[in-house]
Coordinates of C-alpha atoms in Angstrom, one line a residue:
Chain A
M1 CA 115.8 114.8 95.3
P2 CA 115.3 111.1 95.7
T3 CA 112.5 109.2 94.2
L4 CA 109.5 107.9 96.2
R5 CA 110.9 104.3 95.6
E6 CA 114.4 105.2 96.6
I7 CA 113.0 106.6 99.8
L8 CA 110.8 103.7 100.6
T9 CA 113.2 101.0 99.9
A10 CA 116.3 102.7 101.7
P11 CA 117.0 101.0 105.0
K12 CA 115.6 102.9 108.0
R13 CA 115.9 102.7 111.7
A14 CA 113.5 104.1 114.3
T15 CA 115.8 105.6 116.8
S16 CA 113.8 107.2 119.5
H17 CA 110.2 108.3 120.1
R18 CA 108.7 111.2 121.9
P19 CA 105.4 112.9 122.5
G20 CA 104.2 114.8 119.4
K21 CA 105.3 118.4 118.8
S22 CA 102.0 120.0 119.3
K23 CA 100.7 120.9 122.7
A24 CA 99.0 118.0 124.2
S25 CA 95.3 117.5 122.9
P26 CA 92.5 116.3 124.8
S27 CA 91.1 114.6 122.0
H28 CA 93.9 112.4 120.8
E29 CA 97.3 110.8 121.8
A30 CA 100.4 111.8 119.8
H31 CA 103.8 110.4 119.5
D32 CA 106.5 111.0 116.8
V33 CA 109.3 108.6 116.0
A34 CA 112.7 109.7 114.7
I35 CA 113.9 107.8 111.6
E36 CA 117.6 107.6 110.7
T37 CA 118.1 106.7 106.9
E38 CA 120.8 107.4 104.3
A39 CA 118.2 108.5 101.8
D40 CA 118.3 112.3 101.1
G41 CA 115.9 114.3 103.2
R42 CA 114.5 113.7 106.5
L43 CA 111.9 111.1 107.7
H44 CA 109.6 110.6 110.7
V45 CA 106.9 108.5 111.6
F46 CA 103.8 110.1 113.4
I47 CA 101.3 108.1 115.7
R48 CA 98.0 109.4 116.4
V49 CA 95.3 107.7 118.4
N50 CA 91.9 109.2 118.9
R51 CA 91.0 109.0 122.7
A52 CA 87.2 108.6 122.2
I53 CA 87.5 105.8 119.8
P54 CA 91.0 104.4 119.9
E55 CA 90.4 101.9 117.2
S56 CA 90.4 105.0 115.0
F57 CA 94.2 105.7 114.6
S58 CA 96.9 106.5 112.0
V59 CA 100.6 105.8 111.8
G60 CA 102.4 107.2 108.8
L61 CA 105.8 107.9 107.4
V62 CA 106.6 111.8 106.6
Y63 CA 109.2 113.2 104.2
S64 CA 110.6 116.6 104.7
A65 CA 113.1 118.4 102.9
E66 CA 114.5 122.1 102.5
G67 CA 111.9 124.2 100.7
L68 CA 109.4 121.3 100.4
R69 CA 106.2 121.0 102.3
D70 CA 106.2 117.9 104.5
R71 CA 104.5 115.2 102.7
I72 CA 102.9 111.7 104.0
L73 CA 104.5 108.9 101.9
V74 CA 102.7 105.9 103.4
R75 CA 100.0 105.9 106.1
V76 CA 98.2 103.1 107.9
N77 CA 94.8 103.5 109.4
G78 CA 92.8 101.9 111.8
D79 CA 89.0 101.4 111.0
H80 CA 87.7 105.1 110.7
G81 CA 84.3 103.5 110.5
S82 CA 83.4 105.0 107.1
S83 CA 84.5 104.3 103.6
H84 CA 87.6 105.4 101.9
R85 CA 87.3 106.5 98.2
N86 CA 90.2 105.8 95.9
P87 CA 90.9 108.3 92.9
D88 CA 89.3 105.8 90.5
G89 CA 86.0 105.9 92.5
T90 CA 86.3 102.5 94.0
L91 CA 85.5 102.5 97.9
L92 CA 87.0 100.6 100.8
A93 CA 84.1 99.9 103.2
N94 CA 84.9 100.3 106.7
T95 CA 88.1 98.5 106.8
S96 CA 91.5 99.3 108.0
H97 CA 93.7 100.3 105.0
I98 CA 97.2 101.4 103.8
H99 CA 97.5 104.8 102.1
G100 CA 100.3 105.2 99.6
H101 CA 101.2 106.3 96.0
P102 CA 100.4 104.1 92.9
E103 CA 103.1 102.0 91.2
A104 CA 103.1 104.4 88.4
R105 CA 104.4 107.1 90.8
Q106 CA 107.0 105.2 92.4
D107 CA 109.8 106.5 90.3
W108 CA 108.6 110.1 90.5
D109 CA 110.9 112.6 92.3
V110 CA 109.4 113.0 95.8
S111 CA 108.9 116.8 95.1
Q112 CA 106.5 116.2 92.4
L113 CA 104.1 114.1 94.6
G114 CA 101.0 115.5 96.1
L115 CA 100.7 116.2 99.8
E116 CA 98.4 113.3 100.2
A117 CA 98.8 109.7 99.6
K118 CA 95.4 109.1 98.1
H119 CA 95.5 105.4 97.0
A120 CA 94.4 103.0 99.6
A121 CA 94.4 99.1 99.9
P122 CA 92.7 97.1 102.6
V123 CA 94.8 95.6 105.4
E124 CA 93.7 93.1 107.9
S125 CA 90.9 94.2 109.9
P126 CA 90.1 94.7 112.8
L127 CA 93.7 96.2 113.2
T128 CA 95.6 96.8 116.5
L129 CA 97.9 99.9 116.9
P130 CA 101.1 97.6 117.4
R131 CA 100.2 95.5 114.3
A132 CA 99.7 98.7 112.1
W133 CA 103.3 99.8 113.1
E134 CA 104.4 96.2 112.1
I135 CA 102.7 96.7 108.7
L136 CA 104.3 100.1 108.2
C137 CA 107.7 98.9 109.1
A138 CA 107.5 96.1 106.5
A139 CA 106.1 98.5 103.8
V140 CA 108.8 101.1 104.2
N141 CA 111.8 99.1 105.6
I142 CA 112.0 100.2 109.1
V143 CA 114.0 98.5 111.9
D144 CA 112.4 99.2 115.2
D145 CA 115.4 100.1 117.4
A146 CA 113.7 102.4 119.7
G147 CA 111.1 100.1 121.3
V148 CA 108.1 101.6 119.4
S149 CA 106.4 98.3 119.5
R150 CA 106.4 98.0 123.2
L151 CA 105.2 101.8 123.6
L152 CA 102.3 100.9 121.2
W153 CA 101.3 97.7 123.1
H154 CA 101.3 99.6 126.4
L155 CA 99.0 102.6 124.7
H156 CA 96.8 99.8 123.2
A157 CA 96.3 98.2 126.5
T158 CA 95.8 101.6 128.5
L159 CA 93.3 102.8 125.8
A160 CA 91.5 99.4 125.9
M161 CA 91.2 99.5 129.6
Q162 CA 89.8 103.0 129.4
I163 CA 87.1 101.9 127.1
S164 CA 86.2 98.8 129.3
M165 CA 85.8 101.2 132.1
E166 CA 83.6 103.5 130.1
F167 CA 81.2 100.3 129.5
D168 CA 81.4 99.5 133.0
Q169 CA 80.0 102.9 134.1
Chain B
M1 CA 67.8 114.6 81.4
N2 CA 65.6 117.1 83.5
A3 CA 65.3 118.4 87.0
A4 CA 63.3 115.5 88.2
D5 CA 65.9 113.1 86.8
L6 CA 68.7 115.0 88.4
T7 CA 66.9 115.0 91.6
R8 CA 66.6 111.3 91.5
A9 CA 70.2 110.9 90.9
L10 CA 71.0 113.0 93.8
E11 CA 68.5 111.2 96.1
S12 CA 70.0 107.8 95.0
A13 CA 73.4 108.9 96.2
F14 CA 72.1 110.1 99.6
T15 CA 70.3 106.9 100.3
T16 CA 73.7 105.5 100.9
A17 CA 73.9 107.5 104.0
S18 CA 73.9 105.4 107.0
V19 CA 74.4 105.5 110.8
R20 CA 76.6 103.2 112.8
A21 CA 76.8 102.8 116.5
R22 CA 80.4 103.2 117.9
R23 CA 79.3 103.1 121.5
Q24 CA 75.8 101.8 121.7
G25 CA 73.4 104.5 123.1
R26 CA 76.1 107.1 123.6
L27 CA 78.1 107.6 120.3
Y28 CA 77.0 107.2 116.5
Q29 CA 78.8 107.8 113.4
V30 CA 77.3 109.0 110.3
E31 CA 78.4 108.1 106.9
I32 CA 77.5 110.3 103.8
P33 CA 79.5 110.5 100.4
A34 CA 81.8 113.3 101.8
Y35 CA 85.4 113.0 101.3
L36 CA 88.6 114.7 102.3
A37 CA 91.6 115.3 99.9
D38 CA 93.2 111.9 100.5
G39 CA 90.1 110.0 100.0
D40 CA 89.3 109.3 103.6
P41 CA 85.8 110.0 104.6
A42 CA 84.8 113.2 106.4
L43 CA 84.4 111.8 110.2
L44 CA 81.0 112.8 111.6
Y45 CA 79.8 111.5 114.9
V46 CA 76.6 112.1 117.1
R47 CA 76.2 112.1 120.8
P48 CA 72.4 112.0 121.8
R49 CA 71.7 114.3 124.7
A50 CA 69.2 113.9 127.5
D51 CA 67.0 116.8 126.1
S52 CA 66.7 115.0 122.6
T53 CA 69.1 117.4 121.0
L54 CA 72.1 116.1 119.3
E55 CA 75.7 117.0 119.6
V56 CA 77.3 116.6 116.2
T57 CA 81.2 116.5 116.4
D58 CA 84.4 115.4 114.7
L59 CA 85.6 113.8 118.0
G60 CA 88.8 115.7 117.6
H61 CA 89.8 114.0 114.1
T62 CA 90.3 117.4 112.4
L63 CA 93.1 118.4 114.7
M64 CA 94.5 114.8 114.7
R65 CA 94.8 114.9 111.0
L66 CA 96.3 118.2 110.7
S67 CA 99.0 117.2 113.5
Y68 CA 100.3 114.5 111.0
T69 CA 102.5 117.1 109.3
R70 CA 102.5 120.1 111.4
A71 CA 102.6 121.1 115.0
I72 CA 99.2 122.5 116.0
T73 CA 100.1 125.8 117.6
E74 CA 97.8 128.1 119.3
K75 CA 97.8 130.4 116.2
A76 CA 96.9 127.1 114.2
E77 CA 94.1 126.3 116.6
R78 CA 92.8 129.9 116.5
A79 CA 92.5 129.6 112.7
I80 CA 90.6 126.2 113.0
G81 CA 88.4 127.7 115.7
D82 CA 87.7 130.8 113.4
L83 CA 86.9 128.5 110.6
A84 CA 84.4 126.4 112.7
A85 CA 82.9 129.5 114.1
R86 CA 82.1 130.7 110.5
H87 CA 80.1 127.5 109.8
G88 CA 78.3 127.6 113.3
F89 CA 80.6 125.2 115.2
A90 CA 82.8 125.5 118.0
L91 CA 86.2 124.2 118.8
E92 CA 86.1 122.9 122.3
A93 CA 88.4 120.4 123.9
G94 CA 90.0 119.7 120.6
E95 CA 86.5 118.8 119.2
I96 CA 84.7 120.7 116.5
R97 CA 81.1 120.6 117.5
V98 CA 77.6 121.8 117.6
I99 CA 74.2 121.1 119.4
V100 CA 71.4 121.0 117.2
P101 CA 67.7 119.6 117.2
Q102 CA 67.3 116.2 115.5
G103 CA 65.7 117.8 112.7
E104 CA 68.8 119.5 111.9
L105 CA 71.1 116.6 112.0
F106 CA 71.6 116.4 108.1
A107 CA 72.6 120.2 107.7
A108 CA 75.0 119.7 110.6
V109 CA 76.7 116.8 109.2
L110 CA 76.9 118.6 105.9
G111 CA 78.3 121.6 107.4
L112 CA 80.9 119.7 109.8
S113 CA 82.1 117.7 106.6
Q114 CA 82.6 121.2 104.9
V115 CA 84.8 122.5 107.8
E116 CA 86.9 119.4 107.8
A117 CA 87.7 119.6 104.2
A118 CA 88.4 123.3 104.5
A119 CA 90.7 122.9 107.6
E120 CA 93.9 122.0 105.7
V121 CA 93.4 125.1 103.3
A122 CA 92.6 127.3 106.4
L123 CA 96.3 126.8 107.8
T124 CA 98.1 127.2 104.5
S125 CA 96.1 129.5 102.3
T126 CA 96.9 133.3 101.8
P127 CA 94.2 135.4 103.3
R128 CA 90.8 135.3 101.8
G129 CA 90.0 137.5 98.8
L130 CA 93.8 137.8 97.9
S131 CA 93.7 138.2 94.1
V132 CA 96.5 136.9 91.9
E133 CA 97.5 140.5 91.2
R134 CA 97.7 141.4 94.8
F135 CA 99.8 138.3 95.6
K136 CA 102.1 139.3 92.6
T137 CA 102.5 142.8 94.1
I138 CA 103.2 141.6 97.6
V139 CA 106.0 139.3 96.3
R140 CA 107.3 142.0 93.9
E141 CA 107.6 144.5 96.9
A142 CA 109.3 141.6 99.1
L143 CA 112.0 141.1 96.4
V144 CA 112.7 144.8 96.1
A145 CA 113.0 145.2 99.7
A146 CA 115.1 142.2 100.0
F147 CA 117.5 142.9 96.9
A148 CA 117.1 146.5 96.3
D149 CA 119.3 147.4 93.2
R150 CA 119.9 143.9 92.4
C151 CA 116.5 143.3 91.8
Q152 CA 115.0 144.4 88.4
L153 CA 111.4 143.9 88.0
D154 CA 109.6 143.1 84.7
Y155 CA 112.9 142.1 83.2
R156 CA 113.0 142.5 79.3
D157 CA 115.8 141.0 77.8
P158 CA 117.4 143.0 74.9
S159 CA 116.7 140.3 72.2
D160 CA 112.8 140.6 73.1
H161 CA 112.0 143.3 70.8
D162 CA 108.2 143.2 71.3
G163 CA 108.2 142.7 75.1
L164 CA 106.5 139.2 75.0
W165 CA 108.7 137.3 77.3
A166 CA 109.4 139.5 80.4
M167 CA 110.4 137.9 83.5
D168 CA 108.6 139.0 86.8
A169 CA 111.9 139.7 88.2
V170 CA 115.6 139.1 87.8
I171 CA 118.2 139.0 90.5
D172 CA 121.3 140.2 89.0
G173 CA 124.2 138.4 91.0
P174 CA 127.4 136.3 89.8
T175 CA 124.3 134.0 88.8
W176 CA 121.6 135.5 86.9
L177 CA 118.5 134.4 88.8
G178 CA 115.0 134.6 86.8
V179 CA 112.2 134.8 89.2
A180 CA 108.7 134.0 88.3
I181 CA 105.8 134.6 90.5
V182 CA 103.3 131.8 89.8
P183 CA 100.1 132.0 91.9
S184 CA 98.2 130.2 89.4
D185 CA 98.3 127.5 86.6
I186 CA 98.3 130.2 84.0
E187 CA 101.2 132.1 85.5
A188 CA 103.3 128.9 85.8
E189 CA 102.7 128.0 82.1
R190 CA 103.5 131.5 81.1
A191 CA 107.0 131.2 83.3
L192 CA 107.7 127.8 81.4
A193 CA 107.2 129.6 78.1
N194 CA 109.4 132.7 79.3
K195 CA 112.3 130.5 80.4
G196 CA 112.2 128.6 77.0
R197 CA 112.6 131.9 75.1
L198 CA 115.1 133.6 77.5
A199 CA 117.5 130.8 78.6
P200 CA 119.2 130.1 75.1
E201 CA 119.8 134.0 74.6
L202 CA 121.5 134.2 78.0
H203 CA 123.4 130.8 77.4
L204 CA 124.7 132.4 74.1
R205 CA 126.0 135.3 76.1
G206 CA 127.9 133.1 78.5
R207 CA 125.8 134.0 81.6
K208 CA 125.4 131.4 84.3
T209 CA 121.5 131.1 85.1
R210 CA 119.2 129.8 87.6
W211 CA 115.5 130.0 87.5
A212 CA 113.3 130.1 90.6
A213 CA 109.4 130.0 90.9
I214 CA 107.7 131.5 93.8
P215 CA 104.0 129.9 94.0
R216 CA 101.3 130.8 96.4
D217 CA 101.2 127.1 97.0
I218 CA 102.9 124.8 94.7
N219 CA 100.5 122.2 95.7
A220 CA 97.6 124.0 94.5
L221 CA 98.9 123.9 91.0
S222 CA 97.3 121.1 88.8
D223 CA 99.5 118.0 88.8
T224 CA 100.7 118.3 85.3
T225 CA 101.7 122.0 85.6
R226 CA 103.3 121.5 88.9
R227 CA 105.5 118.7 87.3
R228 CA 106.3 120.8 84.4
L229 CA 107.2 123.9 86.5
M230 CA 109.5 121.8 89.0
A231 CA 111.1 120.2 86.0
S232 CA 112.3 123.7 84.8
Y233 CA 112.3 126.0 87.7
L234 CA 113.6 125.6 91.5
A235 CA 110.8 126.4 94.2
P236 CA 112.7 127.0 97.1
I237 CA 109.6 128.6 98.9
P238 CA 106.7 126.0 98.1
V239 CA 104.0 128.2 100.0
Y240 CA 104.6 131.8 100.2
D241 CA 103.5 133.5 103.5
E242 CA 103.5 137.3 103.4
G243 CA 106.8 138.6 104.7
H244 CA 108.3 135.1 104.1
P245 CA 111.6 135.4 106.3
E246 CA 113.7 133.1 103.9
L247 CA 113.1 134.8 100.7
R248 CA 116.2 137.0 100.8
E249 CA 118.3 134.1 101.9
Q250 CA 116.9 131.4 99.6
L251 CA 117.1 133.5 96.6
G252 CA 120.2 135.1 97.5
D253 CA 121.8 131.8 97.7
L254 CA 120.5 130.8 94.3
A255 CA 122.0 134.0 92.8
D256 CA 125.3 133.4 94.6
L257 CA 125.2 136.7 96.1
A258 CA 127.6 135.7 99.0
K259 CA 130.3 135.4 96.4
A260 CA 129.6 138.9 95.0
S261 CA 130.4 140.6 98.7

């Protein structure tokens, strides 16, 4: 199995996107992005946006391999509206943030990592969905050959319009 | 320190509770010091109703989170709906929610935080009440059913005169496959000790060996034990569901049974 560092630094290419595998949910928007990489194992990116409060979203890189439960390696969140607590007890208050694993674990075999990336650091806030995708791509070396950015700008605009109409009612 | 001190300590933590308007007049978010496994907060929202009651809801965040790493099937939704119902909530239109009078707001948000924390486990755990021994029995029965005469339970090596290092099972193929059933940290540490004792003996006899661990849930083990176990054993099935369809294929491959036929 590769190490976390090997997976994160390996060049990756977003090749296609499609609606999430689950049946359509009334409460959130779901898209999955296929990722091509030479690292061992399989990768994909999930994009989830809450329909009621679209500023609450998550964009994350998931690693899959035979015999291993899928695990999230890196995840960028919009503002959930409450504080994130890091394992050392520090709180990130009401800010967009990026989840990952600490430097000390970067050279661990990926199978030895926990399912959750518990360590979070703040990112620019407020954060838009397209910008979250850019941050994720930069953090894990993804080239967007699938037009994901265009999809997310469309989604961002659509959901913003929806909120605007709610306020007008 | 006495009960009064502890009460003050508890009260001071809950004075951090706050409410923030997400959509003024229509939707509010409650923040209490309740966190999920990845450190993110339990997401708790309130919609005021015309009759002065409150709808307490997760706004669909629970299913949204679960969908990050799995498809939310109808079976998964039913499991979450059952979990919600046990705590007095309903799963409706993708949201886990309940309607309560204002005086029950605190209890409702606490209950919802419990449901959100339990949701991941609800989809991955073996049935409630399954003891360690019952889990081991289930897996042993499955091994015998899959491998028949090639499977020896409670393998005791000839060199183990006192019977202190018995392997849960051995699949005797071209490759000798030691199988440890590890539903807990203690069983995992026992598996490590057994391999430490048996591997040199088998090496002296010229047997090609592999070692496989079958945990109930590999990620339920403590971090250190899990790392130690995975440094010594293969774990082809990291979460064992009853009647796991891949048991025979996964372990058969490790024992090189295809070469024996």
